[in-house]
PDB file of C-alpha atoms in Angstrom:
ATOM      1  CA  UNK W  11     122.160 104.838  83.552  1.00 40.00           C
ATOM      2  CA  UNK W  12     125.629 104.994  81.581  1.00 42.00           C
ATOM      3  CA  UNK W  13     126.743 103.061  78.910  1.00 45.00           C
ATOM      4  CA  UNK W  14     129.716 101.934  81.605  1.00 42.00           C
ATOM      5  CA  UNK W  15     126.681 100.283  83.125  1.00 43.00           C
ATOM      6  CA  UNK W  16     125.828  97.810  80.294  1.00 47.00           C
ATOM      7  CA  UNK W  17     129.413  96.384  80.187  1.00 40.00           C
ATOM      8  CA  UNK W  18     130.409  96.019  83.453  1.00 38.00           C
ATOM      9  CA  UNK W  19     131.732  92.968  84.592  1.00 36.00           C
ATOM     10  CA  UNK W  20     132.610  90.637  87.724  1.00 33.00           C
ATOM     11  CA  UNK W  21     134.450  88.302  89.025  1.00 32.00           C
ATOM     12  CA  UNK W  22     133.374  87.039  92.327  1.00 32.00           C
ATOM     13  CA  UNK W  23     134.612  84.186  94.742  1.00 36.00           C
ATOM     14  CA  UNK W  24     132.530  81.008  94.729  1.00 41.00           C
ATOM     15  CA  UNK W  25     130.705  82.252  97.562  1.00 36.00           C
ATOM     16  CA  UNK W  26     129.434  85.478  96.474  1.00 35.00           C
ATOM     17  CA  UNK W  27     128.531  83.201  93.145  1.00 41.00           C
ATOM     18  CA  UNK W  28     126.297  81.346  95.361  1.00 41.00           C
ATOM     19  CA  UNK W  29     124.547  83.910  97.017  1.00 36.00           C
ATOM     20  CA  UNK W  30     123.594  85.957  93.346  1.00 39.00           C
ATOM     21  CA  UNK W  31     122.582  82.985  91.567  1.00 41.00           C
ATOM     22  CA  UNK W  32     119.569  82.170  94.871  1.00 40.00           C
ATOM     23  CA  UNK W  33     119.453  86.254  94.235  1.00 40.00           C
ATOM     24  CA  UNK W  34     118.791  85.514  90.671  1.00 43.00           C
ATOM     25  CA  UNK W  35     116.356  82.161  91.358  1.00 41.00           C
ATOM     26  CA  UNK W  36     113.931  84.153  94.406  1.00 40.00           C
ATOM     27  CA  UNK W  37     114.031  86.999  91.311  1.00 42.00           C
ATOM     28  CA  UNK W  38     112.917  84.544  88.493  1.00 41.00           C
ATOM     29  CA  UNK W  39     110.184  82.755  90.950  1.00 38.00           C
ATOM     30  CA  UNK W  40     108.727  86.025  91.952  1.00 38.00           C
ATOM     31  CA  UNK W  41     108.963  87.598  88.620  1.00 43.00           C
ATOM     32  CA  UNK W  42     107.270  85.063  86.749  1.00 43.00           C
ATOM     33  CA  UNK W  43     104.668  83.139  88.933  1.00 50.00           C
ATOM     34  CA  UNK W  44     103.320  81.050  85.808  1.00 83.00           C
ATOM     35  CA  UNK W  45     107.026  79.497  85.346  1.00 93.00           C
ATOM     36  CA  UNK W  46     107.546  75.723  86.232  1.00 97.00           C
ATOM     37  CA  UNK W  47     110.389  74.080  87.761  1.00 97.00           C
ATOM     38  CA  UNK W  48     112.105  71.373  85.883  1.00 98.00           C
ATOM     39  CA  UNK W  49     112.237  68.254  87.369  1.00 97.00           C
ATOM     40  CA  UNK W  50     115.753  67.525  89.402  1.00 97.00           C
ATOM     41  CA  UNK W  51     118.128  65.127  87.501  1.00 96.00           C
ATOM     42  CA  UNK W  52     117.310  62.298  89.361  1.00 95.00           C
ATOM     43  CA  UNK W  53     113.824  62.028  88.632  1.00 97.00           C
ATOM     44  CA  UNK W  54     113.589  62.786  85.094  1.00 98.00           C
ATOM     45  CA  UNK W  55     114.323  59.160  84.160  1.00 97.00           C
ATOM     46  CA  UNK W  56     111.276  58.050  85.892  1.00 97.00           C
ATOM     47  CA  UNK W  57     109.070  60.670  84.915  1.00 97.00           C
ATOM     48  CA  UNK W  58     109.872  60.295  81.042  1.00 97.00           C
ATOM     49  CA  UNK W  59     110.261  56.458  81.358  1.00 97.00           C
ATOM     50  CA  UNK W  60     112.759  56.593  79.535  1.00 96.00           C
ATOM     51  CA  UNK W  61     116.538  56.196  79.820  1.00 97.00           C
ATOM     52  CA  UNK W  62     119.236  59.395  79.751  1.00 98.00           C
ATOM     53  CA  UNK W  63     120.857  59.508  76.361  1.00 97.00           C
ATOM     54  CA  UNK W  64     124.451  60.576  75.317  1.00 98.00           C
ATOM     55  CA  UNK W  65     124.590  63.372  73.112  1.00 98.00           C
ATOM     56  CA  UNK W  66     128.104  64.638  71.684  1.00 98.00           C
ATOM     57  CA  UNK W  67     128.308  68.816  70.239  1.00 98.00           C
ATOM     58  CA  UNK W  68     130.427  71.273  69.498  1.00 97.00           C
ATOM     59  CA  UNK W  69     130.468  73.419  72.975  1.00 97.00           C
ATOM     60  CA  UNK W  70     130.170  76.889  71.998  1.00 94.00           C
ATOM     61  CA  UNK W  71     131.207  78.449  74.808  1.00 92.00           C
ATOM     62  CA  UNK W  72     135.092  76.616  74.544  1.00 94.00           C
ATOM     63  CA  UNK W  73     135.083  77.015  70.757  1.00 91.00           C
ATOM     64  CA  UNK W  74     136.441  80.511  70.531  1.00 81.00           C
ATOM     65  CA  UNK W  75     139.619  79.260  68.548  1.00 82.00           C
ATOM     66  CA  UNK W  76     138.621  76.036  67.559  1.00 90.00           C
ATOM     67  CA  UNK W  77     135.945  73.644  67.774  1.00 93.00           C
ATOM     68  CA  UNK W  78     135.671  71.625  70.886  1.00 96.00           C
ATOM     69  CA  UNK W  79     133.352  68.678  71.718  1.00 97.00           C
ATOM     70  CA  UNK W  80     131.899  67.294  74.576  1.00 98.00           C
ATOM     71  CA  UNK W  81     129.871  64.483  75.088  1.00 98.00           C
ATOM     72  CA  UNK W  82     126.655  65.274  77.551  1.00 98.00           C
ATOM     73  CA  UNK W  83     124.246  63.586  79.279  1.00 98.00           C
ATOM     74  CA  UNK W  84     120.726  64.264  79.569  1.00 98.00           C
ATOM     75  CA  UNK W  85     116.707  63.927  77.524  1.00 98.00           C
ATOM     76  CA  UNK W  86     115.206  65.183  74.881  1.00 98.00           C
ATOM     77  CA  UNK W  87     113.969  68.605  75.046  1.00 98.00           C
ATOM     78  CA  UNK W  88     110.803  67.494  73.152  1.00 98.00           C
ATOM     79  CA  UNK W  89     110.101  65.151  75.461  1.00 98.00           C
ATOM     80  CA  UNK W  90     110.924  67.031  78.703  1.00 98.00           C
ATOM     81  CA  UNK W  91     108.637  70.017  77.526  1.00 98.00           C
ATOM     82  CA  UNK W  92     105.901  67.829  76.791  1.00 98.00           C
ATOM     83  CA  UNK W  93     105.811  66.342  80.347  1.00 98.00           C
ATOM     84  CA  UNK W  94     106.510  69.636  82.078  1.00 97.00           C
ATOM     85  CA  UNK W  95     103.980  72.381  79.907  1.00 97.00           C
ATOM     86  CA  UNK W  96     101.623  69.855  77.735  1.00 97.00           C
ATOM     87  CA  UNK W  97     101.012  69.916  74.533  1.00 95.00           C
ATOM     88  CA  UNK W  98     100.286  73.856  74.515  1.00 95.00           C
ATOM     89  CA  UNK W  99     104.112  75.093  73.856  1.00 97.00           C
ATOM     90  CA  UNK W 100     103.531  73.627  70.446  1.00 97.00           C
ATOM     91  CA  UNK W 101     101.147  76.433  69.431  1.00 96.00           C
ATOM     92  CA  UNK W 102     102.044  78.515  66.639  1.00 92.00           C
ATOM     93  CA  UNK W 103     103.466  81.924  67.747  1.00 89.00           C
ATOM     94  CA  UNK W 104     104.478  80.319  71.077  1.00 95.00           C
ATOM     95  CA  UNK W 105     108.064  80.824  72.760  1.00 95.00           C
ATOM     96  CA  UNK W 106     109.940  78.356  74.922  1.00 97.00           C
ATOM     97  CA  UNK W 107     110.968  80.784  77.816  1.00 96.00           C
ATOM     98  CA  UNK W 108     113.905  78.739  80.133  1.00 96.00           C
ATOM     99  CA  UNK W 109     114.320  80.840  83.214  1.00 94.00           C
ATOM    100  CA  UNK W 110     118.364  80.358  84.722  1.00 94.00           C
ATOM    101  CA  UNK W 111     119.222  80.900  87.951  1.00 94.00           C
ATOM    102  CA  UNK W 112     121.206  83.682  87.706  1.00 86.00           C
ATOM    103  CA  UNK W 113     118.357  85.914  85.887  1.00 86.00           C
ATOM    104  CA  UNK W 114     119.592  84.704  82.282  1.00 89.00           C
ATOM    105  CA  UNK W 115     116.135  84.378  80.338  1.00 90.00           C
ATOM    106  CA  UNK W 116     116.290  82.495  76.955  1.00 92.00           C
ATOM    107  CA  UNK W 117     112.859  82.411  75.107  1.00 93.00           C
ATOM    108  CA  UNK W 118     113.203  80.153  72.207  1.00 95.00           C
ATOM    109  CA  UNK W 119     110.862  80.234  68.936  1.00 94.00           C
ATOM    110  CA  UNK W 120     109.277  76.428  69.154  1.00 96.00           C
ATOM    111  CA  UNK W 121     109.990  75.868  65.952  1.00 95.00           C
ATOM    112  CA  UNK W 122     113.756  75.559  66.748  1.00 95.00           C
ATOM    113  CA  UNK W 123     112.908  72.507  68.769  1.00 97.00           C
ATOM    114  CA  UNK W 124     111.364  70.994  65.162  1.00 95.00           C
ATOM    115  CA  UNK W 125     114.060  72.164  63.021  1.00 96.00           C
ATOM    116  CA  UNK W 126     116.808  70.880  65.391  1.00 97.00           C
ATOM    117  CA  UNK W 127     117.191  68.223  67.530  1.00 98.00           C
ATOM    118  CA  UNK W 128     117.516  69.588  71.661  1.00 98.00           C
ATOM    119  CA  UNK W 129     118.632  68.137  75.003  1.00 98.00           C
ATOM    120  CA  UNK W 130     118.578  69.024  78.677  1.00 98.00           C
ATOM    121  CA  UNK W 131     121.724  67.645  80.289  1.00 98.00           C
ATOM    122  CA  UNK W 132     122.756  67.146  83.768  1.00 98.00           C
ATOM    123  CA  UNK W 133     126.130  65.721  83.205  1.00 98.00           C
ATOM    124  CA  UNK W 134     128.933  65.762  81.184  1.00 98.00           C
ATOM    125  CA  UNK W 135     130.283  62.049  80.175  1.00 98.00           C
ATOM    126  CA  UNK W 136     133.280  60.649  82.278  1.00 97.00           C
ATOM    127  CA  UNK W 137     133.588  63.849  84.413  1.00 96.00           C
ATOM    128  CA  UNK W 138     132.468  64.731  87.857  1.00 96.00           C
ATOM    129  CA  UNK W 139     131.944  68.491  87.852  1.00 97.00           C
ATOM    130  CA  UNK W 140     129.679  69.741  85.729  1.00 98.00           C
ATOM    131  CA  UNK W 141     130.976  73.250  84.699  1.00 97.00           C
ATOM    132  CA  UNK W 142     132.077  74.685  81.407  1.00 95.00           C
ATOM    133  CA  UNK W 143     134.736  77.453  81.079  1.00 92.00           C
ATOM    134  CA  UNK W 144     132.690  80.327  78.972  1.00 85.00           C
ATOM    135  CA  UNK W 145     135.505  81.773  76.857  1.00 77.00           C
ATOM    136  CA  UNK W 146     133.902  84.535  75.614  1.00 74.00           C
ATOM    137  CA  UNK W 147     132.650  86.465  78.781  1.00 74.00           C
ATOM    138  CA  UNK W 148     135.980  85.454  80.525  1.00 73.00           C
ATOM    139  CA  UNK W 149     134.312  83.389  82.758  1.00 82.00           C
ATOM    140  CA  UNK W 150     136.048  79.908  84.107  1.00 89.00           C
ATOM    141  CA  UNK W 151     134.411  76.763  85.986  1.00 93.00           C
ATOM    142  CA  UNK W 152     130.414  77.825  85.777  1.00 94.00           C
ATOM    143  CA  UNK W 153     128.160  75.859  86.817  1.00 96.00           C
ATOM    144  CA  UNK W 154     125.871  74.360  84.408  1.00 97.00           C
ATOM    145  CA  UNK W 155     123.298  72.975  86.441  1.00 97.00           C
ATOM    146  CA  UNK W 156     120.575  72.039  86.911  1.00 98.00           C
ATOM    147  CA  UNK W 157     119.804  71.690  83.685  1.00 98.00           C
ATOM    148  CA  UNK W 158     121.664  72.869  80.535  1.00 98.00           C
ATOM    149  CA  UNK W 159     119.926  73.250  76.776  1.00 98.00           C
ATOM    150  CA  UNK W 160     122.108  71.739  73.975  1.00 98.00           C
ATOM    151  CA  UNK W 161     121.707  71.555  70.241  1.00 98.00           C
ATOM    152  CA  UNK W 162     123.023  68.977  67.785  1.00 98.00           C
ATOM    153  CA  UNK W 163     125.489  71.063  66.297  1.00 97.00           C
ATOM    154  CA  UNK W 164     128.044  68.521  65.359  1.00 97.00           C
ATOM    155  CA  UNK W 165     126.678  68.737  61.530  1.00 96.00           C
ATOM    156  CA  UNK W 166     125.345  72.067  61.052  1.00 95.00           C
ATOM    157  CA  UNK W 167     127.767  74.863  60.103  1.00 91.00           C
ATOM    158  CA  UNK W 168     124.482  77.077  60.689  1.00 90.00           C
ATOM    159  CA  UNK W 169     124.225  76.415  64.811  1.00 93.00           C
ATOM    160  CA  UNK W 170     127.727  76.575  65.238  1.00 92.00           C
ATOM    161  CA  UNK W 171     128.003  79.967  63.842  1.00 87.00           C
ATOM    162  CA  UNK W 172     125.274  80.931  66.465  1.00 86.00           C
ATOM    163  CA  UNK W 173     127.677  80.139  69.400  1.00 87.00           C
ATOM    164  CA  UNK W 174     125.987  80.233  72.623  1.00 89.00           C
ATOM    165  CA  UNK W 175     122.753  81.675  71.351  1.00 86.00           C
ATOM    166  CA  UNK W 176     119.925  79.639  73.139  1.00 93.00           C
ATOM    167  CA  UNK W 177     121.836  77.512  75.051  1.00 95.00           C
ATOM    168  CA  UNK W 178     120.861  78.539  78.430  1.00 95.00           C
ATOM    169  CA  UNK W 179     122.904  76.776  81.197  1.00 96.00           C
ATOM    170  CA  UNK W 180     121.835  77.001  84.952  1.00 97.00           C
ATOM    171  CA  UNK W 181     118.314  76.344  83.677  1.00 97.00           C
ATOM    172  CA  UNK W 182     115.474  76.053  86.583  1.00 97.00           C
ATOM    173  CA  UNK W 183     112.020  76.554  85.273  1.00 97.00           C
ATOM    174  CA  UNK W 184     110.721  76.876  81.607  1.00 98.00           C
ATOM    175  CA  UNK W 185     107.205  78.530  80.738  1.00 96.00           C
ATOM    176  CA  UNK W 186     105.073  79.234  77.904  1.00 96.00           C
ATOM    177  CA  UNK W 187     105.885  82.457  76.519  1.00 92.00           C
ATOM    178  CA  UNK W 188     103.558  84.784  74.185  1.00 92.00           C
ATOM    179  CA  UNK W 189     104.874  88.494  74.611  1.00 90.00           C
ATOM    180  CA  UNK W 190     107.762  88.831  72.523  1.00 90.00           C
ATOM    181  CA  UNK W 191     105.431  90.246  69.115  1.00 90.00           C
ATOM    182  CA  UNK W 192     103.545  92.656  70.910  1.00 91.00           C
ATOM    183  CA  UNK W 193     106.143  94.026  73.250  1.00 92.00           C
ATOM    184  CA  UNK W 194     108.787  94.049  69.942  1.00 93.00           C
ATOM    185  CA  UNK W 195     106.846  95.144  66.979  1.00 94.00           C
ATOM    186  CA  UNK W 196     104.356  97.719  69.223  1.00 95.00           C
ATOM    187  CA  UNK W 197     101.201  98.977  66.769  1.00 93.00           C
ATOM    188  CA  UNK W 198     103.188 102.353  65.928  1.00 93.00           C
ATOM    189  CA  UNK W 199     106.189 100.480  64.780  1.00 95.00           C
ATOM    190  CA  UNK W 200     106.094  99.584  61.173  1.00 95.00           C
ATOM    191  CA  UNK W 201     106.189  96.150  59.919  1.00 95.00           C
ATOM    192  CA  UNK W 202     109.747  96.537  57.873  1.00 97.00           C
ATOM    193  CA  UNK W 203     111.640  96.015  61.185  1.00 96.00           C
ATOM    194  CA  UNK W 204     110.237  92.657  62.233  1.00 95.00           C
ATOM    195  CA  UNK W 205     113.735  90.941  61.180  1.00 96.00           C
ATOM    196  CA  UNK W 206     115.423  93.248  63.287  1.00 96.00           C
ATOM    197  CA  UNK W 207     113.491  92.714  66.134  1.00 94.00           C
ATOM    198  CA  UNK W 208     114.067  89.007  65.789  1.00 91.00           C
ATOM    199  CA  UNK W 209     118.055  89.920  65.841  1.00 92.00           C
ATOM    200  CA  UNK W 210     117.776  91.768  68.460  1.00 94.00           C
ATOM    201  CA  UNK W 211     116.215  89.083  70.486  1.00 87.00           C
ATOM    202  CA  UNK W 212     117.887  86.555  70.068  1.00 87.00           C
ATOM    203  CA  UNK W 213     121.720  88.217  70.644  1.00 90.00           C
ATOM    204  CA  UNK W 214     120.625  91.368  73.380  1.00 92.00           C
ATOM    205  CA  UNK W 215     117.227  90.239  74.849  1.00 88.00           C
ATOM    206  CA  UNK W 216     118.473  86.767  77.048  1.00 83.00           C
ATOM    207  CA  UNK W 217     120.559  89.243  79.539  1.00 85.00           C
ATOM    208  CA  UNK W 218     118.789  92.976  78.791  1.00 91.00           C
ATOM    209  CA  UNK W 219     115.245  94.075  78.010  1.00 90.00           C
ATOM    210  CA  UNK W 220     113.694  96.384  75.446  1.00 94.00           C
ATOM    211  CA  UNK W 221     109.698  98.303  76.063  1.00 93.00           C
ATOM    212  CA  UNK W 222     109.865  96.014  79.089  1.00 88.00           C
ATOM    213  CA  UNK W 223     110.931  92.435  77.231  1.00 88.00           C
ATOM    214  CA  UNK W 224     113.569  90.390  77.785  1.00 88.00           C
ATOM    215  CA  UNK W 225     115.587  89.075  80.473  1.00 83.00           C
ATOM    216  CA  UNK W 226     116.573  89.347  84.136  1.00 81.00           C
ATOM    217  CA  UNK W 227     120.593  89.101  84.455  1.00 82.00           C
ATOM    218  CA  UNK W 228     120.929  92.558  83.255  1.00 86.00           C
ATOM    219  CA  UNK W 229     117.752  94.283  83.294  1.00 85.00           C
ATOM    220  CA  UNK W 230     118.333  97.869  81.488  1.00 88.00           C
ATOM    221  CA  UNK W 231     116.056  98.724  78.718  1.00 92.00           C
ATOM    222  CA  UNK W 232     118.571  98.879  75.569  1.00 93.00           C
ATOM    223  CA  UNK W 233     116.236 101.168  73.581  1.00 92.00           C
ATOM    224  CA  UNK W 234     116.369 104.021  76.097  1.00 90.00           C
ATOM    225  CA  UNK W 235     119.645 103.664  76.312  1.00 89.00           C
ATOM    226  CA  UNK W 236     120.513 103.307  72.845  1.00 91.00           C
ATOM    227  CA  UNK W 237     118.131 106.429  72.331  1.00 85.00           C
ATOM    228  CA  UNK W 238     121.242 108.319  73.339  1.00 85.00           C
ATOM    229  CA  UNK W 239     124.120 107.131  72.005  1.00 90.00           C
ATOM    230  CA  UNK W 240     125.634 107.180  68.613  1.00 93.00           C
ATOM    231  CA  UNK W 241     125.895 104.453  65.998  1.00 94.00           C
ATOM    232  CA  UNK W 242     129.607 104.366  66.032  1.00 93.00           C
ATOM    233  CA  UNK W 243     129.656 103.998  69.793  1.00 93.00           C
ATOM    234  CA  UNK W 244     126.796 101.291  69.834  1.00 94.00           C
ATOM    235  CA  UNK W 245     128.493  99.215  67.088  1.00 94.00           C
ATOM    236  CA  UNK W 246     132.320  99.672  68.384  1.00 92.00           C
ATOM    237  CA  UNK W 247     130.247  98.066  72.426  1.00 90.00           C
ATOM    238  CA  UNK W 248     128.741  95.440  70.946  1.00 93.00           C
ATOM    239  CA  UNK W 249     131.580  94.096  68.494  1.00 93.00           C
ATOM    240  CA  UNK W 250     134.233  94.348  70.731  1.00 90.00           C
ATOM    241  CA  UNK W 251     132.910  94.807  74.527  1.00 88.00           C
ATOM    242  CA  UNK W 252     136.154  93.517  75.829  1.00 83.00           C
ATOM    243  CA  UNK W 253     138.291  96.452  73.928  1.00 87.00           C
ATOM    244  CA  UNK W 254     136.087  98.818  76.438  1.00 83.00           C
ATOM    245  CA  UNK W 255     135.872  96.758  79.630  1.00 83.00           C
ATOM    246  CA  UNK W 256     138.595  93.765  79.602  1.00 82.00           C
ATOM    247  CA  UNK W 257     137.089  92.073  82.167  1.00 78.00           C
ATOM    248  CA  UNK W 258     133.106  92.598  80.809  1.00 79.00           C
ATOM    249  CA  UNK W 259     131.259  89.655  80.718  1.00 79.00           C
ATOM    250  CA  UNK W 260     129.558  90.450  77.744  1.00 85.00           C
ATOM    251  CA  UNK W 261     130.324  88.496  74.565  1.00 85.00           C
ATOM    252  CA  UNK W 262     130.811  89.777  71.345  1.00 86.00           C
ATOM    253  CA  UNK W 263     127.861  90.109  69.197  1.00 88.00           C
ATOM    254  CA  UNK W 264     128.235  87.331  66.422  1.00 84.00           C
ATOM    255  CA  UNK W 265     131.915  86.698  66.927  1.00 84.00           C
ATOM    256  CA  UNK W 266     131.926  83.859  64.474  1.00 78.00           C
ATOM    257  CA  UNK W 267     130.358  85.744  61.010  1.00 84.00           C
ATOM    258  CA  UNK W 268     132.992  87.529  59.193  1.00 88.00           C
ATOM    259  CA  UNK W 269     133.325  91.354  60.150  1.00 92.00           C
ATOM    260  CA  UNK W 270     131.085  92.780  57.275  1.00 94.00           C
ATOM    261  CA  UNK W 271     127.951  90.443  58.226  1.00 92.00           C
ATOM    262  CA  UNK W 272     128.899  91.714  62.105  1.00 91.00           C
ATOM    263  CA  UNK W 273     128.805  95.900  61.328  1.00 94.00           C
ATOM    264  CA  UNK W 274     125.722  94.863  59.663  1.00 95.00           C
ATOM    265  CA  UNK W 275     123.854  93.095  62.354  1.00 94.00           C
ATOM    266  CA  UNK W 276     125.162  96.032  65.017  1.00 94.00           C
ATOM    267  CA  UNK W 277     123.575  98.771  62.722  1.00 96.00           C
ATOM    268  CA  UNK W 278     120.097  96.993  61.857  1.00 96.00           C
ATOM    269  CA  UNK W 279     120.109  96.085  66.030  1.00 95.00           C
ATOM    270  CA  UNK W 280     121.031  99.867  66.848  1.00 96.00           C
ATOM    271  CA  UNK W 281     118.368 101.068  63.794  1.00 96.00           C
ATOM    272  CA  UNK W 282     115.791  98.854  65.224  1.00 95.00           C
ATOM    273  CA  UNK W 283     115.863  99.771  68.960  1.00 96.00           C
ATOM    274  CA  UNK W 284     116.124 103.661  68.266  1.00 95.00           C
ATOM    275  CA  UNK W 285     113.122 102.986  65.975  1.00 95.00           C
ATOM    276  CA  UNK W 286     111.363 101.069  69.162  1.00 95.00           C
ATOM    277  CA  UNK W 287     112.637 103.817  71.349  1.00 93.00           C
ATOM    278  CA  UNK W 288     110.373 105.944  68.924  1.00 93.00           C
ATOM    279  CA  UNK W 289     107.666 104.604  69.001  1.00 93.00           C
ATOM    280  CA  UNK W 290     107.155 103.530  72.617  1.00 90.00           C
ATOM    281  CA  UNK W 291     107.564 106.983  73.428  1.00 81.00           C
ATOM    282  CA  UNK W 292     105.242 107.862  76.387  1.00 48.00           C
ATOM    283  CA  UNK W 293     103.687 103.963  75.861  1.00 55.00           C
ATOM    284  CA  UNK W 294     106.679 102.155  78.234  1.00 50.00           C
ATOM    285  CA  UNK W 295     105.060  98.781  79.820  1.00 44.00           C
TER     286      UNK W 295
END
């Protein structure tokens, strides 16, 4: 594995599109048997009894310059996790895991969903498509559906710094998740890097994996990689992928924090997975 490997990029017709994201679905369904499909669009309604409600946000993925709303369509993430898992995603130390098509795997701490308010939306107000240009990973017209996870941002400074963090669009199944501790803070690793591991989850873990965690898109375990590669390398990837592939797909880690919070986050991340690396030695999953 190179480091070329974690930054590579593409940019495929439509049809090609297609064919990876029912690449990426067959993966998902196979790789995670316990996951359960999301209802289609048209009969969440009916199953909720309750009407679709219009939710405005700042879209992260067009607010690279400048913030830009859009006003989406969909339920209550409460609400649609409650019919779909039961009560059980509510336990303490429980992750939502939402499973894209296209191998993306976003596992969400459940107490997000009671410190902010979350949708899934099938439709974007007064349009037809329903596609969002992603800015960041130079990506035009993707497809959001079936489902995509919004946050009320439009009055917290805090979620729109996040950007795209846990807003998983192409969304097909969610499930229950409970791995994250023990496959992230293993028995030899000491308890002083249990932030890090939570920063490292939340920006690397959605696409990439670490001691066998994480998520499907791009499936290379960061801490063997990392194990190899300097901290000025690691830091000068994740800040500015584009500088090293223009047409990666990758975004920038925390584009939106000012540069000093942003070398910080890329050393603690590149600290933490060596540290993991360490430890897991001879113990991979």
């Amino acid at each position: 594995m190179t480091n070329q490997d974690l930054i590579s990029g593409r940019s495929w017709p439509s049809f090609w599109r297609m064919l990876a994201l029912v690449a990426g679905l067959w993966a998902g369904l196979t790789q995670a048997e316990e996951a359960t499909p999301l209802p289609a669009p048209v009969e969440m309604g009916s199953r909720l009894n309750q009407a679709a409600t219009d939710i405005r946000v700042i879209e992260p993925h067009l607010s690279v310059k400048q913030p830009t709303a859009v006003t989406y369509r969909g339920w209550p993430a409460k609400a649609v996790l409650d019919s779909v898992l039961g009560k059980g995603w509510r336990a303490k130390g429980v992750d939502v895991e939402v499973r894209a098509l296209d191998g993306y795997v976003s596992r969400i701490p459940n107490q997000r969903f009671e410190r902010y308010q979350a949708y899934f939306v099938s439709e974007i107000v007064g349009q037809s498509l329903f596609e969002v240009d992603n800015l960041e990973q130079n990506e035009k017209r993707i497809p959001l559906g079936p489902w995509y996870l919004v946050w009320d941002n439009t009055q917290s400074a805090a979620l729109q710094a996040e950007g795209g963090t846990y807003w998983p669009y192409q969304a097909a199944q969610v499930r229950i998740s409970t791995e994250r501790q023990k496959a992230l803070m293993p028995p030899r690793l000491a308890v002083s890097w249990q932030s890090a591991s939570e920063l490292t989850h939340q920006h690397c873990l959605s696409c990439h994996r670490a001691n066998g965690f994480g998520g499907d898109k791009k499936p290379i375990d960061l801490a063997e990689v990392v194990s190899g590669m300097r901290q000025n390398e690691f830091t000068r990837w994740v800040l500015s992928p584009s500088r090293i592939k223009p047409d990666t797909t990758m975004p920038a880690l925390q584009p939106r924090l000012d540069p000093a919070a942003r070398e910080r986050s890329a050393r603690e991340i590149y600290r933490y997975l060596r540290a993991l690396s360490a430890a897991t030695d001879g113990t991979k999953h």
